[in-house]
Short mmCIF file of C-alpha atoms in Angstrom, two decimals:
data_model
loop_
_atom_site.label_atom_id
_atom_site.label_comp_id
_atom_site.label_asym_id
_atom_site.label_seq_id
_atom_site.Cartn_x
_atom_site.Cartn_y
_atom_site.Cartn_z
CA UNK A 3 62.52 142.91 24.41
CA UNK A 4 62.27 139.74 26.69
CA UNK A 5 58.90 138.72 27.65
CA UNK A 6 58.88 137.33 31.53
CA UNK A 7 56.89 133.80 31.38
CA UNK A 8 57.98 133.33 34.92
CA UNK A 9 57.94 136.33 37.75
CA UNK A 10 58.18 135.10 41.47
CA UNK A 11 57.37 138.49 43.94
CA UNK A 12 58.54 138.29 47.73
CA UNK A 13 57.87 134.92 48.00
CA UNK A 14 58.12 132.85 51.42
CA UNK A 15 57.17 129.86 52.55
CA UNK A 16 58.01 128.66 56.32
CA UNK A 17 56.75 125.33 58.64
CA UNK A 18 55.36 126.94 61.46
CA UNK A 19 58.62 128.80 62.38
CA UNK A 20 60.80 127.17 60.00
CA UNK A 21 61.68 129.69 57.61
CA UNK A 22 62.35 127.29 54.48
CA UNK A 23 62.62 130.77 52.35
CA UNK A 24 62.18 134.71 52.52
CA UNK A 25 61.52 137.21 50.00
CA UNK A 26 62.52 135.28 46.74
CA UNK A 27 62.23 137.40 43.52
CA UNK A 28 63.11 136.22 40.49
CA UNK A 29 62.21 136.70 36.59
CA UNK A 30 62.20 134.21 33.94
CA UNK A 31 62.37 135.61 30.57
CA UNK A 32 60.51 133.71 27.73
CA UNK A 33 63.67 130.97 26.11
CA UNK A 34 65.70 131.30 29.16
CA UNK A 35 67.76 128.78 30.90
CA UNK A 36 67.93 129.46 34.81
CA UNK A 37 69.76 127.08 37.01
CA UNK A 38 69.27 127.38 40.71
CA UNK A 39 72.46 126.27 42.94
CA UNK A 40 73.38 125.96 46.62
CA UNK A 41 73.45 123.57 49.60
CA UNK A 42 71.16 120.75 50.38
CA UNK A 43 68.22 122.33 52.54
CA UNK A 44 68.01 125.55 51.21
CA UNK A 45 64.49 125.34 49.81
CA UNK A 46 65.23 124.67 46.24
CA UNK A 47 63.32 121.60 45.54
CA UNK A 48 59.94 123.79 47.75
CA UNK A 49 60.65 126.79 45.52
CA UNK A 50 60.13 124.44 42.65
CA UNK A 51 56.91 122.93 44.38
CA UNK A 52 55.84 126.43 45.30
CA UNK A 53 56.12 127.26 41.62
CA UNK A 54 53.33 124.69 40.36
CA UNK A 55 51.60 125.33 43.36
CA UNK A 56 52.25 121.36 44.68
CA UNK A 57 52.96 122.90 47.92
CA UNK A 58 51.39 126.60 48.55
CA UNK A 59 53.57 129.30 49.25
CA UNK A 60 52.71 131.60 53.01
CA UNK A 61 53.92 134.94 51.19
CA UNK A 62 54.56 136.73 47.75
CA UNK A 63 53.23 136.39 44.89
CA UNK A 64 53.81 134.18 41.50
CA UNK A 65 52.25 135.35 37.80
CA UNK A 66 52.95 132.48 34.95
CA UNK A 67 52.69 135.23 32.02
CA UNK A 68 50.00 137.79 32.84
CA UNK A 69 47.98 135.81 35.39
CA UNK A 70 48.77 135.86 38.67
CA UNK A 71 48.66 131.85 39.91
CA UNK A 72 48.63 132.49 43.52
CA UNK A 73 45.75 134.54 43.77
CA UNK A 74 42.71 133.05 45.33
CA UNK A 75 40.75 132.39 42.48
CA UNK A 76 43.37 130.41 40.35
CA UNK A 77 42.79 127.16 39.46
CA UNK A 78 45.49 124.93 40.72
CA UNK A 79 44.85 122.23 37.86
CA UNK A 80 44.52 124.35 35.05
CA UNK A 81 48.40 126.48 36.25
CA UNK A 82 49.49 122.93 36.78
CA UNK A 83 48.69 121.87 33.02
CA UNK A 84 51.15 124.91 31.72
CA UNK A 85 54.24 124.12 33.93
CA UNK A 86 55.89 120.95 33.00
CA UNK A 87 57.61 119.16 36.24
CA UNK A 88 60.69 116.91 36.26
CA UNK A 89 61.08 115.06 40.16
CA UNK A 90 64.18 113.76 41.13
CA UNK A 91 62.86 110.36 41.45
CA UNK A 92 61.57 110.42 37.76
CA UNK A 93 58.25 109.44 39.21
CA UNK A 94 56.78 107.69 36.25
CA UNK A 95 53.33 106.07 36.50
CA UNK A 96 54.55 102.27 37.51
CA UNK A 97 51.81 100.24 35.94
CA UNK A 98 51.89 102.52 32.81
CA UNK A 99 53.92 101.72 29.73
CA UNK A 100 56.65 104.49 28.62
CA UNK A 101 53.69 105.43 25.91
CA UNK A 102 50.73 105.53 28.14
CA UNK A 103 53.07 107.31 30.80
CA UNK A 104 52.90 110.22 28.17
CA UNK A 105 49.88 110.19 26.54
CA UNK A 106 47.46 110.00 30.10
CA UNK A 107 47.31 113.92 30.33
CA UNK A 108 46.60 114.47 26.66
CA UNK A 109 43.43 112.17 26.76
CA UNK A 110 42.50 112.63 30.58
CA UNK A 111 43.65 116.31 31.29
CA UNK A 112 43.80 117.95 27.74
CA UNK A 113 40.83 115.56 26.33
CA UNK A 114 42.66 114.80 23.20
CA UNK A 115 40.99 111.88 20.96
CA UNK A 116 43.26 108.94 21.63
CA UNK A 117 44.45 108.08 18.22
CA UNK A 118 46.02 112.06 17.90
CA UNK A 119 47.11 111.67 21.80
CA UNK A 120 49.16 108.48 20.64
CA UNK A 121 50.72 110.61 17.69
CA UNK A 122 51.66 113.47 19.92
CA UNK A 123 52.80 111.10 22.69
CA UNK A 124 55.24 108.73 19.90
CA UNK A 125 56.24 112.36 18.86
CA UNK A 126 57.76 113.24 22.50
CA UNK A 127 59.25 109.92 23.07
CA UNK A 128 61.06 110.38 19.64
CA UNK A 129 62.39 113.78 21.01
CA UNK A 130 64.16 112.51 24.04
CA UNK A 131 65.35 109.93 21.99
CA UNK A 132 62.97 106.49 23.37
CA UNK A 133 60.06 105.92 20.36
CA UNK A 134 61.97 102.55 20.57
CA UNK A 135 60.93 101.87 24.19
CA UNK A 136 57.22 103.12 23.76
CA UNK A 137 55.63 99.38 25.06
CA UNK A 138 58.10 99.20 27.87
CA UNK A 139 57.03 99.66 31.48
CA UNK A 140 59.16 101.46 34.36
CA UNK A 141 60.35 98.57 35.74
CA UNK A 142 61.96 97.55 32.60
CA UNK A 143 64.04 100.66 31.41
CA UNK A 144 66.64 102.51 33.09
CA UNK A 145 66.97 105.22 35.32
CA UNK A 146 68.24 107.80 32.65
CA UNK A 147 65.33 106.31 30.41
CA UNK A 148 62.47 106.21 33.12
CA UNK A 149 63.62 110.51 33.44
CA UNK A 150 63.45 111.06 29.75
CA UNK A 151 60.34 109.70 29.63
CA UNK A 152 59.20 112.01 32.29
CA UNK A 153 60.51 114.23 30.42
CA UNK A 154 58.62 113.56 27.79
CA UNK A 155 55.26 113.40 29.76
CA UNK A 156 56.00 116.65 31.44
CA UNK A 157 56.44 118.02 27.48
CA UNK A 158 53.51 116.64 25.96
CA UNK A 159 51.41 119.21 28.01
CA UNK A 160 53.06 122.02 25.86
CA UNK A 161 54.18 123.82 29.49
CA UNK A 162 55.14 127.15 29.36
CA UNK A 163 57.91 126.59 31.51
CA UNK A 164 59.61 123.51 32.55
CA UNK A 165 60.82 122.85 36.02
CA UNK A 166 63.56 120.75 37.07
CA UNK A 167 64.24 118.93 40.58
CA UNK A 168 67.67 117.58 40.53
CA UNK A 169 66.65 115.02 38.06
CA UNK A 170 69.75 113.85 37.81
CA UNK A 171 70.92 113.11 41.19
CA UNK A 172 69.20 109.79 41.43
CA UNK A 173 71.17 108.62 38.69
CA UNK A 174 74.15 106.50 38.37
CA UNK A 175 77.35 108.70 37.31
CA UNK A 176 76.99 106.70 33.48
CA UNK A 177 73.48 107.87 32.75
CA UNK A 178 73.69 111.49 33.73
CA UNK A 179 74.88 111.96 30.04
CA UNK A 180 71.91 111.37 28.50
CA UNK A 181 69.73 113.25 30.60
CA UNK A 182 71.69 116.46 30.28
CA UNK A 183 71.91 115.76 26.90
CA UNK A 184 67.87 115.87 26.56
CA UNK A 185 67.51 118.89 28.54
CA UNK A 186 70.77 120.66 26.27
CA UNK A 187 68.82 120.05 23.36
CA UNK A 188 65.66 121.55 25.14
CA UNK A 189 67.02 124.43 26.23
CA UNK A 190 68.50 124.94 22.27
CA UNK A 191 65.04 124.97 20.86
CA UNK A 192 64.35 127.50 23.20
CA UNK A 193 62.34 126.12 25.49
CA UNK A 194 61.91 128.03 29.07
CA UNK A 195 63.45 126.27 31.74
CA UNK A 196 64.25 126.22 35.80
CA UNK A 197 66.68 123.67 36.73
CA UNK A 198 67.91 122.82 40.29
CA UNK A 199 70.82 120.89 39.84
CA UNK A 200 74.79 119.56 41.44
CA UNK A 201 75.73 119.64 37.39
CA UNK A 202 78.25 122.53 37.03
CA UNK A 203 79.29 121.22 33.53
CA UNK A 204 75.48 121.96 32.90
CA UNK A 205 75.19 124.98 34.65
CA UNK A 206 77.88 126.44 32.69
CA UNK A 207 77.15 125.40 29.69
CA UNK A 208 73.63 125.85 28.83
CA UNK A 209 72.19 128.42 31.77
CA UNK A 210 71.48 131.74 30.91
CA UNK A 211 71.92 132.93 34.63
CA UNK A 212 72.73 130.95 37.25
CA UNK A 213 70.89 132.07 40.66
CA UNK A 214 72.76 130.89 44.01
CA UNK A 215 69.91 130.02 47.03
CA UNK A 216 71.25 129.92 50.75
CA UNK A 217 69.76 129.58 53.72
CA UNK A 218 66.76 130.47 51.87
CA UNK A 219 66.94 133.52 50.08
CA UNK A 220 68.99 134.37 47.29
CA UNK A 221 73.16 135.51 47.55
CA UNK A 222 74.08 136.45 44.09
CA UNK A 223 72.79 136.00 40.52
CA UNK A 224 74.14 136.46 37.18
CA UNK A 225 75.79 134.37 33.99
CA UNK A 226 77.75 131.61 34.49
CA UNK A 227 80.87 134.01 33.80
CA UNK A 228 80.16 136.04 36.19
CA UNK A 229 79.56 133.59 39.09
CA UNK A 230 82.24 131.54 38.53
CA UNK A 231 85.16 133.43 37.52
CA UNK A 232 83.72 136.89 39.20
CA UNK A 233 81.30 135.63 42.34
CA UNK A 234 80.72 139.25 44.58
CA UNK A 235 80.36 137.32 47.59
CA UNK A 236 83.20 134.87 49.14
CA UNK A 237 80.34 131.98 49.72
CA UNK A 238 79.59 131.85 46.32
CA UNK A 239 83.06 131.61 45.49
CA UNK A 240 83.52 128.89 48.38
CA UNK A 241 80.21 126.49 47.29
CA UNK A 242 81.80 126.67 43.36
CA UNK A 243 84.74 125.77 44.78
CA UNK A 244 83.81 122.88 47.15
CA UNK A 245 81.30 121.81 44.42
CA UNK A 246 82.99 121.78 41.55
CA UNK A 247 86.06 119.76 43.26
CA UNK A 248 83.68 117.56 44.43
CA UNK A 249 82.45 116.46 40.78
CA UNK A 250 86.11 117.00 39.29
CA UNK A 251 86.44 120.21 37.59
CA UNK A 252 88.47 122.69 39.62
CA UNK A 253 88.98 125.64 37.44
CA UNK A 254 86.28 127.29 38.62
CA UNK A 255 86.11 129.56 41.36
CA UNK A 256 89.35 131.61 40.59
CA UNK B 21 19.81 56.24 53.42
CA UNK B 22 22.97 55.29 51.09
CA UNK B 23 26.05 57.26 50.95
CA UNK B 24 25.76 59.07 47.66
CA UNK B 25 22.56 60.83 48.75
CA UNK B 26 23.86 61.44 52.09
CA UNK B 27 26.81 63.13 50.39
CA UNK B 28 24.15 64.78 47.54
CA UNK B 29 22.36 66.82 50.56
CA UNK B 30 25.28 68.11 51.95
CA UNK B 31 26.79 68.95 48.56
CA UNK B 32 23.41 71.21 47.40
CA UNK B 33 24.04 73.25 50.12
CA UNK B 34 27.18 74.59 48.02
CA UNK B 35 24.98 76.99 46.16
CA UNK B 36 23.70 78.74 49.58
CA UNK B 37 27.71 78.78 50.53
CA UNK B 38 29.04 79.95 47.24
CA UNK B 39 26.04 82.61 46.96
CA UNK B 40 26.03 84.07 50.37
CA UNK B 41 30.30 84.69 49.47
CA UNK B 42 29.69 85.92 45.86
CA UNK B 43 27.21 88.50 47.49
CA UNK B 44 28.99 89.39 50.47
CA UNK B 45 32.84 89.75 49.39
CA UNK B 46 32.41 91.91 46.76
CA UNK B 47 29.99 94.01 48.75
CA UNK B 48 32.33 93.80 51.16
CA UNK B 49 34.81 95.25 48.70
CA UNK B 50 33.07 97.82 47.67
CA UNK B 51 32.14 99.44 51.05
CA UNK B 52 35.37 98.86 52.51
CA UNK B 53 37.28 100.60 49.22
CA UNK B 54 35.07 103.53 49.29
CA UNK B 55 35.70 103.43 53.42
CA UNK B 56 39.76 103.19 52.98
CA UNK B 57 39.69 106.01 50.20
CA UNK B 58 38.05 108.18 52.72
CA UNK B 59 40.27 106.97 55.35
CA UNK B 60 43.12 108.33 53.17
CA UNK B 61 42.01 111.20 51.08
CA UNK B 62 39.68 113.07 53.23
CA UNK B 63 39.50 115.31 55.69
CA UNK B 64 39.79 114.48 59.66
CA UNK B 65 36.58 114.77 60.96
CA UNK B 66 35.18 111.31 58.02
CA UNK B 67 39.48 109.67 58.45
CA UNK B 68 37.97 109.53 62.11
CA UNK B 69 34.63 108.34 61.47
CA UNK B 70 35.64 105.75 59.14
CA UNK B 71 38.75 104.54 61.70
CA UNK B 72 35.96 104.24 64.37
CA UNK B 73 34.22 102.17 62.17
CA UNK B 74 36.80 99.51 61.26
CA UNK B 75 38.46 99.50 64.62
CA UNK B 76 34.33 98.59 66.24
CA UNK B 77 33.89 96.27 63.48
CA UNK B 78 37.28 93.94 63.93
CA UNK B 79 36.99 94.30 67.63
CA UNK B 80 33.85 91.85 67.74
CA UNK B 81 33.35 88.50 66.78
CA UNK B 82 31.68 88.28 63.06
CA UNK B 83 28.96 85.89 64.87
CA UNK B 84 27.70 88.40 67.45
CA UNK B 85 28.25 91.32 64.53
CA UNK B 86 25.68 88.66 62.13
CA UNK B 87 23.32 88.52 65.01
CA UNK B 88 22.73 92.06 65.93
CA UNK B 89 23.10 92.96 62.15
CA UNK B 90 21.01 90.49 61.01
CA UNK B 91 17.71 91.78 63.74
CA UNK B 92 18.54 95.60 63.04
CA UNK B 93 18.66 94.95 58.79
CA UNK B 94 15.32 92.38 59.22
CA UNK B 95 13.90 94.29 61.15
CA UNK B 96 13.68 97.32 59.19
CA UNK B 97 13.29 95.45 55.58
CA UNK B 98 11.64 92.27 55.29
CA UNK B 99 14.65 90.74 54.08
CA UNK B 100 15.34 86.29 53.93
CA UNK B 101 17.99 84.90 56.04
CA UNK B 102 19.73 84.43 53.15
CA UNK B 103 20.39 87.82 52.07
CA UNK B 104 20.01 89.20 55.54
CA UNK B 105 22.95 87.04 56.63
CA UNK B 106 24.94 87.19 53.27
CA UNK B 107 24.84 91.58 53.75
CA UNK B 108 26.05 91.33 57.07
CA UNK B 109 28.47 89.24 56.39
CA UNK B 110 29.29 91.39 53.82
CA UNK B 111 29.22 94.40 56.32
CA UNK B 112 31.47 92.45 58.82
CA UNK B 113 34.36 92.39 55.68
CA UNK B 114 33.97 95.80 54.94
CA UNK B 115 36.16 96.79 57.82
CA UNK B 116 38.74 94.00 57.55
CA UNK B 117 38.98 94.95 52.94
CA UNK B 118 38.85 98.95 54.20
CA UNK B 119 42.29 97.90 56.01
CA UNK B 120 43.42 96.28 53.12
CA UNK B 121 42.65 98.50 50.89
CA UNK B 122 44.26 101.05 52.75
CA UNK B 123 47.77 99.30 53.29
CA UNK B 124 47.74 99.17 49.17
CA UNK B 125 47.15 102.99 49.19
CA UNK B 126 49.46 103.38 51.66
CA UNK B 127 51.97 101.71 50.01
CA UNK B 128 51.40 103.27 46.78
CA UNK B 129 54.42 106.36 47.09
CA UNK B 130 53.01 109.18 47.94
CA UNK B 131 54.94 110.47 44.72
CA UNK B 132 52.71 108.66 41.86
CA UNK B 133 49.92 111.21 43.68
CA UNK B 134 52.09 114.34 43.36
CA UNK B 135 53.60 113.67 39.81
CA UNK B 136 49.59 112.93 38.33
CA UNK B 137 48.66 116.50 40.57
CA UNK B 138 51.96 117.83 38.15
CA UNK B 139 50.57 117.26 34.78
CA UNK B 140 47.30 118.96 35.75
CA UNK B 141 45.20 115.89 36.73
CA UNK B 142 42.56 116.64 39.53
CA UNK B 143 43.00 115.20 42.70
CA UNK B 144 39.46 112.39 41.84
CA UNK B 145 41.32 111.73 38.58
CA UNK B 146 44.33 110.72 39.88
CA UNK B 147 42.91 108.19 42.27
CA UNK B 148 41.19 106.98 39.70
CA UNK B 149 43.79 106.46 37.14
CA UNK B 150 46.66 106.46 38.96
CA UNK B 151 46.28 105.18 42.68
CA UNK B 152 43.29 102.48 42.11
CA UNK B 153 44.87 100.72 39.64
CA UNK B 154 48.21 100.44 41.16
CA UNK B 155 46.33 99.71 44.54
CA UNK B 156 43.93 97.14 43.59
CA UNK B 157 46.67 94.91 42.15
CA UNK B 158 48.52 95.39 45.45
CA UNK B 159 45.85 94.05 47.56
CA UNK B 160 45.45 90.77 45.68
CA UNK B 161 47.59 88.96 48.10
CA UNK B 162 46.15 90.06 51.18
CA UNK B 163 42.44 90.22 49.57
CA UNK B 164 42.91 86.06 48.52
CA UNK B 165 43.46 86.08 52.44
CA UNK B 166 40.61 87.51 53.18
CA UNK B 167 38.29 85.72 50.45
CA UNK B 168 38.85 82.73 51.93
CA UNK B 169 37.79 83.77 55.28
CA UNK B 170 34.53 84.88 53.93
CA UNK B 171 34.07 82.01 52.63
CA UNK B 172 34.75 80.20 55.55
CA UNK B 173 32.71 82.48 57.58
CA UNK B 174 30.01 81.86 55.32
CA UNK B 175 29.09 78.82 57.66
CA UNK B 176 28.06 81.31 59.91
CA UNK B 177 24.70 81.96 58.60
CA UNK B 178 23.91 78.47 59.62
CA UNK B 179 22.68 80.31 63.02
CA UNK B 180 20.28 82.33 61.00
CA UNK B 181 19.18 79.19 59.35
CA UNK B 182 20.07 79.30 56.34
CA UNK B 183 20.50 76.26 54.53
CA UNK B 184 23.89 75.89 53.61
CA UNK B 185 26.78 73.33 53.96
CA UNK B 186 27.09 73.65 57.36
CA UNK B 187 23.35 73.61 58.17
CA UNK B 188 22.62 70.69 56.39
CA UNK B 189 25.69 68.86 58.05
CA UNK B 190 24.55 69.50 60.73
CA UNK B 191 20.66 68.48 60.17
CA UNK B 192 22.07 65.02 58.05
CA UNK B 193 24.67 64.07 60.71
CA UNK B 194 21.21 64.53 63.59
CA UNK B 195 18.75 62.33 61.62
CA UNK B 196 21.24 59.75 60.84
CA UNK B 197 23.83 59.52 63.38
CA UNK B 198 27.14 60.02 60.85
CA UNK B 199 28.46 63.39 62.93
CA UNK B 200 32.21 62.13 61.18
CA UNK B 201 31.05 61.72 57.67
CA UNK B 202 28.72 64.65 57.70
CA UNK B 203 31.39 67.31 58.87
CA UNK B 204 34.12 65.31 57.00
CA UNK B 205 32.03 65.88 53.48
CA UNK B 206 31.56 69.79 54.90
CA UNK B 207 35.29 70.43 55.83
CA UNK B 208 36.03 68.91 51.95
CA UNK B 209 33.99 71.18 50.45
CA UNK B 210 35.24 74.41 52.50
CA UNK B 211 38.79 72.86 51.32
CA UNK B 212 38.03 72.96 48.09
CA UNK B 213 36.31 76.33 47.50
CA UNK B 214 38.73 78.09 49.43
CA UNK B 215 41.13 75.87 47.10
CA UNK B 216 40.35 76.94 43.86
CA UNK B 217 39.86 80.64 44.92
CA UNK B 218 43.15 81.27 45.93
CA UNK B 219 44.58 79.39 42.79
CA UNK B 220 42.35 81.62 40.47
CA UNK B 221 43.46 84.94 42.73
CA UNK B 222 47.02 83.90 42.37
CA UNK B 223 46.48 83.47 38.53
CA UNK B 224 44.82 86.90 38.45
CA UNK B 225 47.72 88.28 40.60
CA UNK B 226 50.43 86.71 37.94
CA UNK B 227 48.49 87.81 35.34
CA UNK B 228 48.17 91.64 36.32
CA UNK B 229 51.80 91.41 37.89
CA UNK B 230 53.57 94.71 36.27
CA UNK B 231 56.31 93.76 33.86
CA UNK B 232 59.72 94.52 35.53
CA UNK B 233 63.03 93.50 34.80
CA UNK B 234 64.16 90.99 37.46
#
């Protein structure tokens, strides 16, 4: 039986009368690979920020397991430590090296004694593939490196969930690969995840259920099969169309 | 009186010059980093306040701001001239590093903030670890500006008599009628402080530069 890490309830969050989204429900099972599509401006980066309570939601409810995180009593840092986030913009610490960059919330959120922060911290950079690059600042790696280190900082925490912004639309077309690779090989070991993401390929692939946001709530939901070879509504059909020409694979939509 | 101790008088008033700086800039520092953090991080009613503050401060000349410092501090502590003058001098900086200071944080992205919130950092820690240290290395450049206006305002406590460079140009260049040689030797030792300061910020700058790829 699949054990929800993730349940969003009626959730809504508007700017003054700007309705960025309504009534969003949504389960994330523990293992499970959900990728949010749709246009630009539907909300899906603030659902993300909702989610780790960056930005606080004006309706609904969100429990991370059994705890309910937007109830009034939650602490904010504490959620925050169990939700791993990946930004668009990679976001890495800039006067940080790639080590330090990953082991700053072991020793200054999770206390950790340095020398077994440093372990941990070599072991994450190893997993995405950069224990070579530990002593190198921002500035000096690349864009696909700078967001698998942030991967790697968002994993040393030991989230619960991982969330991901887009993280690779700042990216130039050649370092995509790498990224997606990381996040492939996450989502293999099991590890629950929420991606926002253009990547179709990816969506395909490696989601579990693919959830389609518009105009701020949700259209349809459901594998990758059924979404893009049997979409119930004709705007799913139309955005898989339009966005899958758009990055060069048009069988889908049929 | 020959040239050398002529010179020699004006010279020991380097210590009054370099000490009133050394105590007001950093004090200056200080206050106006813990003014520009509030400015930034807190809530309207002390962002206010603290605006108020440095807008009053830069809108009057430091010399009218050292006078009517200088009778409201000595007048409720028994305080010298020296340090009298060299606090509100300090005081008078406070405003023009608290706008400093808050460019750097300003220019900081507001996403370093938001990604240290993400891994579970409080809001204190990641100013601390996050935004100072990325902020203070900002402000060198402008701060080396403003260190050598301190420095150079320094001469200002001359009015509250104390006796530095300026003071004792002054007093040398009355008793022996030398006004050239006496501001001349002053002006070369402003020069030179301000000088070497800026060289050793611009080291320090260089030095804590973040390593990039060009």
């Amino acid at each position: 039986m699949a054990k929800p890490i993730l349940t969003i309830k009626d959730l809504t969050k508007k700017y003054s009368d700007n309705v960025i989204f309504h009534d969003i429900n949504l389960t994330v099972n523990e293992g499970d690979t959900i990728v949010i599509i749709g246009p630009s401006g539907t909300g899906k980066s603030t659902l993300l920020r909702c989610i780790n309570l960056l930005t606080r939601a004006d309706g609904g409810q969100i429990w991370l397991d059994d705890q309910e995180i937007t109830a009034k009593h939650c602490d904010e840092d504490v959620v925050r430590q169990h939700i791993g986030m990946v930004f668009q913009n990679f976001l890495l610490f800039n006067h940080l090296t790639a080590l330090d960059n990953v082991m700053l919330g072991l020793t200054k959120v999770k206390h950790m004694k340095p020398e077994p922060a440093r372990e941990k911290a070599m072991q994450e950079l190893d997993r995405v593939g950069l224990s070579d690059r530990a002593g190198h600042y921002p500035g000096q790696l690349s864009g696909g490196q700078q967001q698998r280190v942030a991967i790697a900082r968002a994993l040393a925490m030991d989230p619960r969930i991982m969330l991901f912004d887009e993280p690779t639309s700042a990216l130039d077309p050649e370092l995509i690969g790498e990224v997606l690779e990381v996040m492939r090989k996450l989502a293999l070991e099991g590890m629950t995840m929420l991606v926002v993401t253009h990547e179709m390929g990816f969506a395909r692939e490696v989601a579990d259920r693919i959830v389609f946001l518009e105009k701020g709530s949700i259209v349809e939901e459901g594998t990758p099969e059924d979404l893009f070879y049997r979409p119930k509504h004709d705007r799913t059909r139309e955005f898989l169309w339009k966005i899958t020409e758009l990055y060069g694979k048009k069988d889908a939509g049929k | 009186m020959n040239v050398a101790r002529f010179l020699q008088y004006i010279a020991s008033g380097t210590a009054f010059t370099v000490g009133v700086t050394v105590i007001a800039l950093p004090f200056g520092l200080l206050l106006g980093a813990v003014l520009a953090f509030l400015n930034v991080y807190s809530g309207k009613m002390v962002k206010n306040l603290t605006s108020i503050y440095s807008t009053m401060m830069r809108g009057i000349p430091p010399i009218v701001l050292l006078f009517i410092l200088y009778f409201i501090v000595s007048g409720e502590i028994n305080l010298s001239p020296f340090w009298a003058g060299s606090i509100s001098l300090g005081i008078v900086s406070s405003a023009y590093q608290m706008e400093i200071i808050r460019g750097a944080i300003l220019s900081v992205s507001g996403g370093q903030m938001m990604a240290a919130r993400a891994i579970g950092m409080t809001k204190n820690q990641a100013i601390r670890n996050i935004i100072l240290p990325q902020t203070l290395r900002l402000a060198i450049p402008p701060w080396s500006n403003e260190a050598a206006i301190v420095i150079k305002d320094s001469s200002l406590v001359y009015a509250l008599g104390v006796p530095e460079v300026l003071r004792r140009a002054q007093l040398i260049s009355a008793s022996t009628q030398q006004p050239f040689l006496a501001y001349a030797a002053a002006a070369a030792i402003y020069f030179i402080l301000v000088f070497i300061t800026n060289r050793l910020l611009d080291a320090l700058e260089k030095r804590l530069r973040i390593p990039a790829n060009p």
